[in-house]
């Protein structure tokens, strides 16, 4: 908006009043909400057949792994020990049985590998499908948000939802979630297998595990909270970097590099602090658990050896008996299998925290209130038959407002003329600060209405209200006699052509950018619009003419050329009402004269609102409104205002200059 021009890049986009930037901005110590986890799991429900397959693979993998470990005990006790005894007795050992047992154990490991492979492949499909759904819903909802949301959030901050936050979800769905489920199932299967070996050694294992879990819970909880803060700090840093990149010329012109670096350092330090604390605790967790696992392994070996030597009766699910060497070896292998999922879950705590923080921010965006639209009057194509307007699907060049009547189900049509009236309108971007005061104006069909005044006087705000980018606090705005609150916003905006001072060109050909104003426009219509805006000559001199691909917001074009394409884009839309917000401010005086002639042709028969600092561009306006601090202080034609010798006269003669 023009009222915000002249600010430093860091302040170019206002901060949301009454709270921190970003949805549900969270400090580093805010806990994760259970509702977020439940909501995230709902995205997995449509993929339940694949998830059942994954679960089956996880169970199969856990059983195969545990069976291979217990099979090792049977190999030692049933084959290796007897073969050693036969060798000591001088008998020829028969290795055929041992070879068969080894092949069976190898088959179990192959089965586990295949199950793990299928699980990983399936979860890759599920995770990417979930992310696609999340991104689709996020982008679709973003299109429904009001302009106010984008005025209070930086582009970098919004982009962080689609990059950093969705990436944390990818890692969680594809790796963390199946890893956690696999670990839980493995723990159950291995625990049962350990009980089949020795209840006494299992009790020792449980005691060591409880101690390990206490340490894991302490370090993991503290780490998770800092990972939550990391996501918010990262979004804030991205937003600031995006602002600095866009405003780099301004930064250099005003020698603002030291201040920009100081602010960057502050935000970077905040991110560094959160990341350092989070990763420090997370990195400590792995070695601590590993070392405790080694200690437990040693203790189990000592206890097992002591039980075997002392001849203590071994108790297991299979009954009582002697604790054999094979049982001890199998149990020690199982203890490794038992410790591994615990370590894996401990390592995943930080990723779960980051994913939940990312999900919290994403759902915060999705929960933003969409732009309200209570309008029920729609814009339709019509044709005249016997003096009546009849709706048609064909583009006739005649438009009408379609009024449905709920009382009797009838429909009436009001021809679109472009009659705009603002009646005693008050407005403020925030409730406590009114920026427009008692604005009343009448723009009759075909009239050219100009707004002049200092920056911040409220010129662009008036056009934003006509578009219903914002809703007024008091008063009425009528369009062809219809309160614009009753007109559906897409239909209202379809009837308005807008040329802004800040041009936005999209990646694609020049033709595509012109056609953006009317997606079904033919090439001939786009070329005619370019000729009308006097853009045809320079376009034909481009390397590929109208098929030249523009990137980086048309970075290869001059500011004036970019503006000419923007004007052509509005021309091809052929709307009944035009809003020109400093449309020629970026064009040199000679080009402006050419464009002005094209604009005059474009404005023929249309209601036009013009905002301009160059008073030469508004002299031929039917009505000129002079605004000051949100109030209309003068109105009339150029000649009338000159004769009154008021502020417009001072502006025109140079006695007083626009700020």
XYZ file of C-alpha atoms in Angstrom:
659
model
C 0.000 0.000 0.000
C 1.227 3.422 -0.815
C 0.659 4.589 2.729
C 3.566 2.384 3.796
C 6.118 3.474 1.241
C 9.330 4.958 2.456
C 9.828 2.627 5.378
C 12.979 0.649 5.884
C 12.898 -2.901 4.551
C 12.712 -4.382 8.002
C 9.573 -2.397 8.705
C 7.989 -2.635 5.300
C 5.432 -5.148 6.463
C 3.464 -4.312 9.615
C 3.448 -6.662 12.565
C 0.151 -8.132 13.684
C -1.278 -6.058 16.498
C -1.752 -7.683 19.846
C 0.561 -10.668 19.547
C 3.698 -12.155 18.046
C 4.116 -12.742 14.369
C 3.002 -16.057 12.972
C 0.242 -18.402 14.020
C 0.597 -19.623 17.556
C 4.155 -18.374 17.845
C 5.731 -20.486 20.568
C 8.601 -19.818 22.891
C 11.298 -22.429 23.453
C 9.670 -23.864 26.562
C 6.071 -24.279 25.325
C 4.931 -27.921 25.480
C 3.523 -29.887 22.577
C -0.265 -30.087 22.379
C -1.882 -33.531 22.297
C -4.552 -32.193 19.928
C -1.856 -31.557 17.332
C -0.698 -35.176 17.404
C -4.267 -36.457 17.115
C -4.974 -34.116 14.224
C -1.818 -35.190 12.433
C -2.733 -38.864 12.765
C -6.017 -38.187 10.942
C -4.017 -37.588 7.764
C -2.851 -41.200 7.950
C -6.333 -42.732 8.123
C -6.974 -42.733 4.326
C -3.872 -44.922 3.932
C -4.928 -47.616 6.411
C -4.480 -50.551 3.958
C -0.851 -49.592 3.395
C -0.389 -48.944 7.100
C -1.694 -52.443 7.866
C 0.899 -53.812 5.453
C 3.574 -51.773 7.220
C 2.384 -53.050 10.593
C 2.508 -56.644 9.329
C 6.060 -56.096 8.075
C 7.071 -54.582 11.407
C 5.662 -57.544 13.334
C 7.279 -59.997 10.911
C 10.607 -58.202 11.212
C 10.443 -58.195 15.010
C 9.521 -61.886 15.209
C 12.208 -62.900 12.708
C 14.872 -60.893 14.537
C 13.918 -62.273 17.963
C 13.615 -65.822 16.595
C 17.086 -65.591 15.078
C 18.484 -64.585 18.468
C 16.798 -67.466 20.337
C 17.753 -69.813 17.489
C 21.360 -68.982 18.287
C 20.903 -70.525 21.735
C 19.470 -73.703 20.230
C 22.392 -73.928 17.791
C 24.894 -73.652 20.642
C 23.137 -76.125 22.937
C 21.833 -78.507 20.276
C 24.693 -78.618 17.771
C 27.887 -76.805 18.692
C 28.235 -78.204 22.249
C 27.565 -81.854 21.171
C 29.982 -81.499 18.255
C 32.703 -80.243 20.614
C 32.104 -83.181 22.926
C 32.320 -85.609 19.975
C 35.594 -84.031 18.891
C 37.017 -84.364 22.417
C 35.983 -88.030 22.448
C 37.782 -88.617 19.140
C 34.608 -89.212 17.150
C 34.092 -87.854 13.618
C 31.653 -84.907 13.958
C 28.652 -84.673 11.592
C 28.173 -81.021 10.531
C 25.111 -81.562 8.335
C 22.659 -80.755 11.122
C 24.616 -77.594 12.073
C 24.692 -76.454 8.434
C 20.932 -76.886 8.126
C 20.347 -74.918 11.354
C 22.608 -72.092 10.151
C 20.683 -71.935 6.866
C 17.409 -71.733 8.794
C 18.772 -68.859 10.887
C 19.996 -67.137 7.703
C 16.496 -67.519 6.234
C 15.080 -65.732 9.275
C 17.473 -62.808 8.762
C 16.605 -62.643 5.027
C 12.916 -62.569 5.954
C 13.589 -59.697 8.355
C 15.485 -57.771 5.644
C 12.657 -58.234 3.114
C 10.051 -57.111 5.646
C 12.137 -54.032 6.446
C 12.496 -53.255 2.717
C 8.741 -53.471 2.063
C 8.070 -51.332 5.148
C 10.481 -48.599 4.035
C 9.107 -48.531 0.473
C 5.494 -48.370 1.636
C 6.133 -45.635 4.197
C 7.898 -43.541 1.548
C 4.701 -43.597 -0.533
C 2.513 -42.855 2.513
C 4.693 -40.001 3.778
C 4.854 -38.226 0.421
C 1.105 -38.663 -0.066
C 0.446 -37.159 3.365
C 2.743 -34.215 2.629
C 1.043 -33.648 -0.717
C -2.324 -33.522 1.049
C -1.005 -31.157 3.727
C 0.557 -28.818 1.152
C -2.598 -28.868 -0.984
C -4.787 -27.984 1.980
C -2.334 -25.376 3.196
C -2.134 -23.630 -0.172
C -5.882 -23.890 -0.788
C -6.597 -22.354 2.625
C -3.973 -19.677 2.069
C -5.907 -18.526 -0.999
C -8.922 -17.877 1.229
C -7.057 -15.695 3.746
C -7.669 -11.958 3.754
C -5.079 -9.440 2.598
C -4.670 -8.459 6.250
C -2.929 -11.775 6.950
C -0.245 -11.152 4.326
C 0.172 -7.585 5.546
C 1.146 -8.940 8.961
C 3.345 -11.895 7.933
C 6.545 -11.812 5.894
C 6.836 -13.892 2.746
C 9.791 -15.783 4.219
C 7.754 -16.678 7.277
C 4.930 -18.037 5.122
C 7.400 -19.944 2.927
C 8.792 -21.606 6.049
C 5.489 -23.484 6.378
C 6.051 -25.132 2.987
C 9.752 -25.899 3.487
C 11.050 -26.335 7.042
C 7.781 -27.294 8.716
C 6.607 -29.767 6.067
C 10.085 -31.320 5.978
C 9.853 -32.115 9.689
C 6.524 -33.840 8.997
C 8.117 -35.857 6.183
C 10.832 -37.112 8.492
C 8.340 -37.995 11.180
C 5.877 -39.867 8.937
C 8.484 -41.688 6.854
C 11.003 -42.508 9.607
C 10.038 -41.579 13.146
C 6.507 -43.008 13.208
C 7.348 -46.465 11.762
C 10.543 -46.544 13.819
C 8.597 -45.891 17.010
C 5.967 -48.536 16.204
C 8.674 -50.996 15.203
C 10.529 -50.328 18.430
C 7.410 -50.900 20.523
C 6.588 -54.196 18.812
C 10.210 -55.313 18.943
C 10.316 -54.603 22.671
C 7.238 -56.765 23.256
C 8.478 -59.676 21.138
C 12.003 -59.543 22.548
C 10.693 -59.260 26.102
C 8.649 -62.445 25.663
C 11.688 -64.153 24.145
C 13.833 -63.100 27.133
C 11.281 -64.585 29.519
C 11.565 -67.842 27.586
C 15.320 -67.813 28.316
C 15.461 -66.681 31.953
C 13.099 -64.812 34.260
C 15.961 -63.931 36.669
C 18.063 -62.275 33.993
C 14.920 -60.541 32.655
C 14.391 -58.929 36.081
C 17.951 -57.576 35.969
C 17.244 -56.280 32.457
C 14.059 -54.538 33.616
C 15.919 -52.768 36.451
C 18.560 -51.468 34.041
C 15.905 -50.407 31.521
C 13.966 -48.402 34.120
C 17.137 -46.505 35.008
C 17.814 -45.834 31.318
C 14.259 -44.602 30.723
C 14.506 -42.155 33.619
C 17.621 -40.613 32.075
C 16.014 -40.607 28.595
C 12.841 -38.914 29.844
C 14.795 -36.181 31.626
C 17.086 -35.312 28.710
C 14.493 -35.945 25.970
C 11.807 -33.690 27.463
C 14.203 -30.758 27.845
C 15.527 -31.282 24.323
C 12.010 -31.470 22.823
C 10.999 -28.107 24.253
C 13.965 -26.362 22.678
C 13.254 -28.025 19.326
C 9.816 -26.413 19.432
C 11.435 -22.999 19.888
C 13.873 -23.781 17.088
C 11.077 -23.976 14.487
C 9.669 -20.568 15.452
C 13.116 -18.935 15.506
C 13.903 -20.451 12.098
C 10.705 -19.015 10.589
C 11.490 -15.561 12.013
C 15.015 -15.681 10.591
C 13.764 -16.779 7.159
C 11.275 -13.920 7.127
C 13.964 -11.383 7.914
C 16.358 -12.757 5.284
C 13.580 -12.557 2.668
C 12.959 -8.901 3.562
C 16.634 -8.069 3.320
C 16.998 -9.766 -0.070
C 14.017 -7.872 -1.489
C 15.211 -4.599 -0.002
C 18.956 -4.995 -0.682
C 19.132 -1.902 -2.901
C 17.474 0.200 -0.220
C 19.825 -1.207 2.396
C 22.861 -0.220 0.346
C 21.532 3.186 -0.694
C 20.981 4.206 2.932
C 24.115 2.454 4.275
C 21.921 0.319 6.460
C 24.263 -2.689 6.358
C 25.455 -2.431 10.009
C 21.891 -2.180 11.346
C 20.706 -4.990 9.078
C 23.544 -7.213 10.242
C 22.855 -6.330 13.871
C 19.214 -7.404 13.560
C 20.224 -10.540 11.662
C 22.761 -11.396 14.352
C 20.103 -10.983 17.038
C 17.686 -13.356 15.302
C 20.479 -15.733 14.353
C 21.709 -15.803 17.954
C 18.206 -16.672 19.119
C 18.048 -19.536 16.615
C 21.558 -20.642 17.535
C 20.672 -20.697 21.227
C 17.582 -22.851 20.682
C 19.370 -25.191 18.249
C 22.419 -25.488 20.489
C 20.399 -26.362 23.567
C 18.181 -28.772 21.633
C 20.995 -30.572 19.826
C 23.298 -30.544 22.852
C 20.778 -32.469 24.889
C 19.822 -34.654 21.919
C 23.444 -35.524 21.128
C 24.166 -36.337 24.768
C 21.217 -38.722 24.858
C 22.660 -41.217 22.344
C 26.072 -41.774 23.991
C 24.511 -41.893 27.455
C 22.061 -44.603 26.395
C 24.753 -46.545 24.524
C 27.098 -46.538 27.496
C 24.327 -47.537 29.857
C 23.474 -50.345 27.418
C 27.075 -51.550 27.533
C 27.024 -51.514 31.338
C 23.760 -53.470 31.408
C 25.252 -55.983 28.954
C 28.274 -56.493 31.213
C 26.081 -56.848 34.295
C 23.901 -59.425 32.499
C 26.970 -61.423 31.443
C 28.258 -61.443 35.033
C 24.847 -62.341 36.489
C 24.304 -65.075 33.878
C 27.711 -66.566 34.501
C 27.208 -66.453 38.261
C 23.802 -68.146 37.995
C 25.202 -70.885 35.758
C 28.256 -71.524 37.952
C 26.280 -71.503 41.204
C 23.745 -73.925 39.726
C 20.710 -71.818 40.539
C 17.580 -73.275 39.025
C 16.623 -71.268 35.960
C 13.006 -70.138 35.686
C 11.507 -69.420 32.239
C 8.190 -69.533 30.423
C 9.163 -73.008 29.258
C 9.546 -74.219 32.847
C 12.510 -74.764 35.175
C 15.929 -76.158 34.433
C 19.625 -75.427 34.216
C 20.824 -72.099 32.772
C 22.896 -73.252 29.807
C 25.630 -71.489 27.865
C 23.326 -71.291 24.855
C 20.588 -69.638 26.926
C 23.063 -67.044 28.245
C 24.375 -66.319 24.727
C 20.823 -66.021 23.382
C 19.795 -63.722 26.244
C 22.792 -61.448 25.717
C 21.884 -61.193 22.028
C 18.284 -60.475 22.978
C 19.465 -57.773 25.400
C 21.132 -56.015 22.469
C 17.900 -56.301 20.505
C 16.021 -54.927 23.524
C 18.367 -51.958 24.013
C 18.413 -50.990 20.342
C 14.720 -49.940 20.066
C 14.979 -48.019 23.331
C 17.948 -46.079 21.936
C 16.098 -45.551 18.661
C 13.037 -44.145 20.416
C 15.257 -41.894 22.521
C 16.933 -40.566 19.368
C 13.529 -39.948 17.759
C 12.268 -37.759 20.605
C 13.901 -34.669 19.129
C 12.460 -35.384 15.671
C 9.022 -35.906 17.170
C 9.326 -32.557 18.930
C 10.357 -30.778 15.719
C 7.574 -32.449 13.755
C 4.985 -31.507 16.349
C 6.274 -27.933 16.361
C 6.079 -27.852 12.561
C 2.589 -29.378 12.639
C 1.526 -26.836 15.257
C 2.605 -23.985 12.989
C 1.030 -25.563 9.884
C -2.276 -26.139 11.655
C -2.034 -22.600 12.973
C -2.007 -21.405 9.361
C -4.909 -23.699 8.474
C -6.869 -22.409 11.470
C -6.506 -18.780 10.430
C -9.946 -17.332 9.816
C -10.655 -17.257 6.067
C -11.882 -14.145 4.358
C -15.575 -13.801 5.111
C -17.895 -13.525 2.161
C -21.615 -13.217 2.777
C -22.251 -12.034 -0.759
C -25.026 -13.657 -2.748
C -25.175 -11.320 -5.762
C -23.162 -12.717 -8.682
C -21.766 -11.328 -11.921
C -23.046 -13.044 -15.064
C -22.958 -12.608 -18.832
C -26.283 -11.479 -20.314
C -27.806 -10.581 -23.634
C -30.755 -8.332 -24.392
C -33.970 -9.897 -25.660
C -37.057 -7.699 -26.079
C -35.618 -5.138 -23.691
C -34.916 -7.754 -20.992
C -31.619 -9.109 -19.755
C -31.250 -12.855 -20.236
C -28.398 -14.803 -18.655
C -26.114 -16.643 -21.051
C -22.964 -18.755 -20.794
C -21.439 -16.965 -23.793
C -19.200 -13.930 -23.381
C -21.329 -11.143 -24.808
C -19.512 -8.109 -23.418
C -22.638 -7.232 -21.432
C -22.554 -7.972 -17.718
C -25.249 -7.912 -15.060
C -25.618 -8.474 -11.339
C -27.754 -11.531 -10.604
C -29.962 -11.105 -7.503
C -31.548 -14.297 -6.137
C -34.621 -13.713 -3.957
C -35.003 -16.292 -1.230
C -38.624 -15.364 -0.552
C -40.070 -16.630 -3.834
C -37.000 -18.088 -5.577
C -37.107 -15.493 -8.351
C -34.068 -13.811 -9.900
C -33.589 -10.234 -11.077
C -30.755 -8.760 -13.149
C -29.177 -5.315 -12.794
C -26.981 -4.218 -15.657
C -23.392 -3.517 -14.651
C -22.780 0.172 -15.292
C -19.867 1.035 -12.997
C -21.723 3.423 -10.681
C -19.744 3.529 -7.401
C -20.882 5.461 -4.325
C -19.163 5.772 -0.939
C -21.516 7.162 1.688
C -20.050 8.493 4.964
C -17.408 5.768 5.196
C -15.111 5.375 8.210
C -12.303 2.846 8.310
C -9.255 1.819 10.308
C -6.784 -1.021 9.776
C -6.964 -1.539 13.523
C -10.090 -0.642 15.534
C -8.368 1.901 17.735
C -7.002 3.979 14.857
C -9.316 5.381 12.173
C -7.526 6.325 8.938
C -10.544 7.351 6.819
C -13.072 9.795 8.185
C -16.558 10.365 6.730
C -15.578 9.696 3.104
C -18.380 10.451 0.645
C -17.923 10.294 -3.123
C -19.902 9.542 -6.255
C -18.335 7.977 -9.338
C -20.872 7.904 -12.155
C -20.533 5.445 -15.049
C -17.759 6.547 -17.379
C -16.351 9.150 -14.971
C -12.683 9.477 -14.155
C -12.157 10.162 -10.461
C -8.690 11.101 -9.253
C -7.262 11.053 -5.730
C -4.365 13.301 -4.843
C -2.707 13.984 -1.550
C 0.345 13.284 0.517
C 1.541 9.769 1.251
C -0.614 8.320 4.011
C -3.587 10.508 3.173
C -5.727 7.426 2.457
C -5.762 7.229 -1.348
C -4.872 3.561 -1.729
C -6.995 2.674 1.284
C -10.094 3.888 -0.557
C -9.379 1.585 -3.510
C -8.703 -1.307 -1.102
C -12.181 -0.798 0.317
C -13.776 -0.817 -3.128
C -12.083 -4.187 -3.739
C -13.218 -5.345 -0.280
C -9.679 -6.242 0.695
C -10.844 -4.738 3.974
C -14.346 -4.133 5.304
C -15.449 -0.695 6.420
C -16.221 0.193 10.023
C -19.145 2.498 9.247
C -21.049 3.829 6.256
C -21.993 2.224 2.942
C -20.310 1.467 -0.370
C -22.710 0.830 -3.252
C -21.912 -0.542 -6.686
C -24.683 0.035 -9.231
C -26.959 0.677 -6.274
C -26.015 -2.612 -4.568
C -24.304 -2.692 -1.186
C -20.959 -4.339 -1.976
C -21.326 -6.515 1.137
C -24.080 -8.319 -0.789
C -21.847 -8.952 -3.809
C -19.732 -12.123 -3.736
C -16.102 -11.031 -3.493
C -14.830 -13.008 -6.532
C -17.564 -11.455 -8.687
C -16.888 -7.976 -7.300
C -13.164 -8.219 -8.030
C -13.829 -9.734 -11.449
C -15.576 -6.501 -12.402
C -12.585 -4.379 -11.356
C -9.334 -3.939 -13.241
C -6.359 -2.938 -11.097
C -2.945 -1.602 -12.106
C -0.676 -1.247 -9.082
C 2.510 0.735 -8.630
C 4.285 -2.408 -7.432
C 4.188 -4.771 -10.399
C 4.113 -8.537 -9.917
C 5.081 -10.657 -12.915
C 4.991 -14.428 -12.757
C 7.382 -17.023 -14.116
C 6.225 -17.765 -17.653
C 6.065 -16.115 -21.063
C 5.125 -12.509 -21.677
C 1.947 -13.788 -23.316
C 1.065 -15.797 -20.207
C 1.555 -12.747 -17.988
C -0.750 -10.636 -20.144
C -3.314 -13.445 -20.325
C -3.345 -13.539 -16.507
C -5.984 -10.801 -16.711
C -8.286 -13.061 -18.752
C -7.350 -16.730 -18.850
C -9.451 -17.511 -21.929
C -8.076 -14.581 -23.946
C -6.734 -15.416 -27.391
C -3.248 -14.455 -28.537
C -4.798 -11.784 -30.748
C -6.643 -10.247 -27.776
C -3.428 -10.214 -25.721
C -1.495 -8.546 -28.562
C -4.277 -5.976 -28.999
C -4.123 -5.196 -25.261
C -0.333 -4.807 -25.474
C -0.723 -2.387 -28.391
C -3.299 -0.429 -26.416
C -0.790 -0.086 -23.544
C 2.013 0.748 -26.013
C 3.895 -2.374 -24.881
C 3.843 -4.112 -28.272
C 6.978 -2.438 -29.677
C 9.341 -3.361 -26.859
C 7.850 -6.870 -26.562
C 8.585 -7.610 -30.225
C 12.201 -6.588 -29.610
C 12.622 -9.209 -26.876
C 14.596 -12.369 -27.834
C 11.463 -14.483 -28.369
C 8.866 -11.754 -28.559
C 5.674 -12.661 -26.743
C 7.090 -16.123 -26.009
C 10.040 -14.726 -24.062
C 10.123 -16.446 -20.670
C 10.203 -14.115 -17.683
C 11.758 -15.214 -14.397
C 12.504 -13.521 -11.097
C 9.516 -11.158 -11.317
C 10.614 -9.985 -14.754
C 14.099 -9.079 -13.542
C 15.439 -8.729 -17.092
C 13.010 -5.891 -17.885
C 13.116 -2.263 -16.856
C 10.627 -1.006 -14.298
C 8.748 0.842 -17.016
C 8.526 -2.256 -19.235
C 7.225 -4.316 -16.358
C 4.581 -1.682 -15.720
C 3.522 -1.675 -19.370
C 2.932 -5.431 -19.223
C 0.882 -4.898 -16.073
C -1.244 -2.300 -17.874
C -1.724 -4.667 -20.828
C -2.813 -7.356 -18.355
C -5.530 -5.055 -17.034
C -6.516 -4.054 -20.569
C -7.128 -7.620 -21.722
C -9.508 -8.162 -18.779
C -11.708 -5.392 -20.218
C -13.384 -4.553 -16.872
C -16.084 -1.878 -16.491
C -14.215 -0.228 -13.591
C -10.482 0.510 -13.528
C -8.296 1.339 -10.536
C -4.931 2.864 -11.438
C -2.688 3.130 -8.377
C 0.330 5.198 -9.446
C 0.193 3.217 -12.703
C 2.615 5.480 -14.577
C 4.921 6.398 -11.709
C 7.669 4.041 -12.951
C 7.566 5.282 -16.554
C 9.639 8.118 -17.941
C 7.903 11.278 -19.157
C 8.173 10.423 -22.871
C 6.828 6.896 -22.399
C 4.163 8.250 -20.085
C 2.774 10.396 -22.872
C 2.470 7.310 -25.102
C 0.974 5.206 -22.341
C -1.429 7.952 -21.355
C -2.935 7.924 -24.833
C -3.387 4.184 -24.595
C -4.808 4.560 -21.097
C -7.270 7.155 -22.343
C -8.487 4.635 -24.921
C -8.658 1.972 -22.226
C -10.675 4.249 -19.961
C -13.270 5.130 -22.582
C -16.732 4.272 -21.277
C -15.365 3.007 -17.961
C -15.490 4.296 -14.422
C -11.885 4.972 -13.457
C -10.224 5.688 -10.134
C -6.772 7.196 -10.472
C -4.155 7.683 -7.774
C -1.254 9.832 -8.914
C 1.500 12.042 -7.596
C 2.015 13.621 -11.019
C -0.809 16.098 -11.267
C -0.357 16.239 -15.036
C -1.904 12.772 -15.267
C -5.147 13.787 -13.526
C -5.926 17.131 -15.134
C -8.475 15.600 -17.487
C -10.308 13.833 -14.640
C -14.003 14.563 -14.199
C -13.564 14.866 -10.455
C -10.412 15.358 -8.394
C -10.490 14.516 -4.682
C -7.835 16.089 -2.476
C -7.241 14.018 0.656
C -5.468 14.984 3.840
C -5.137 12.665 6.848
C -8.039 10.480 5.732
C -10.454 13.309 4.918
C -11.603 14.785 1.609
C -10.795 18.467 1.939
C -11.404 19.530 -1.673
C -13.261 18.140 -4.666
C -14.013 19.341 -8.175
C -12.585 19.490 -11.670
C -9.083 20.742 -12.381
C -10.371 24.152 -13.418
C -12.649 24.466 -10.384
C -9.914 23.591 -7.920
C -7.462 25.966 -9.557
C -10.035 28.722 -9.295
C -10.596 27.980 -5.600
C -6.867 28.460 -4.974
C -6.867 25.925 -2.171
C -4.410 23.112 -1.475
C -4.737 21.640 -4.978
C -3.808 25.023 -6.395
C -0.764 25.125 -4.132
C 0.213 21.623 -5.211
C -0.212 22.466 -8.883
C 1.694 25.721 -8.773
C 4.467 24.288 -6.597
C 3.689 26.418 -3.571
C 3.210 23.182 -1.676
C 4.688 19.832 -2.678
C 3.489 16.316 -2.042
C 5.453 14.531 0.627
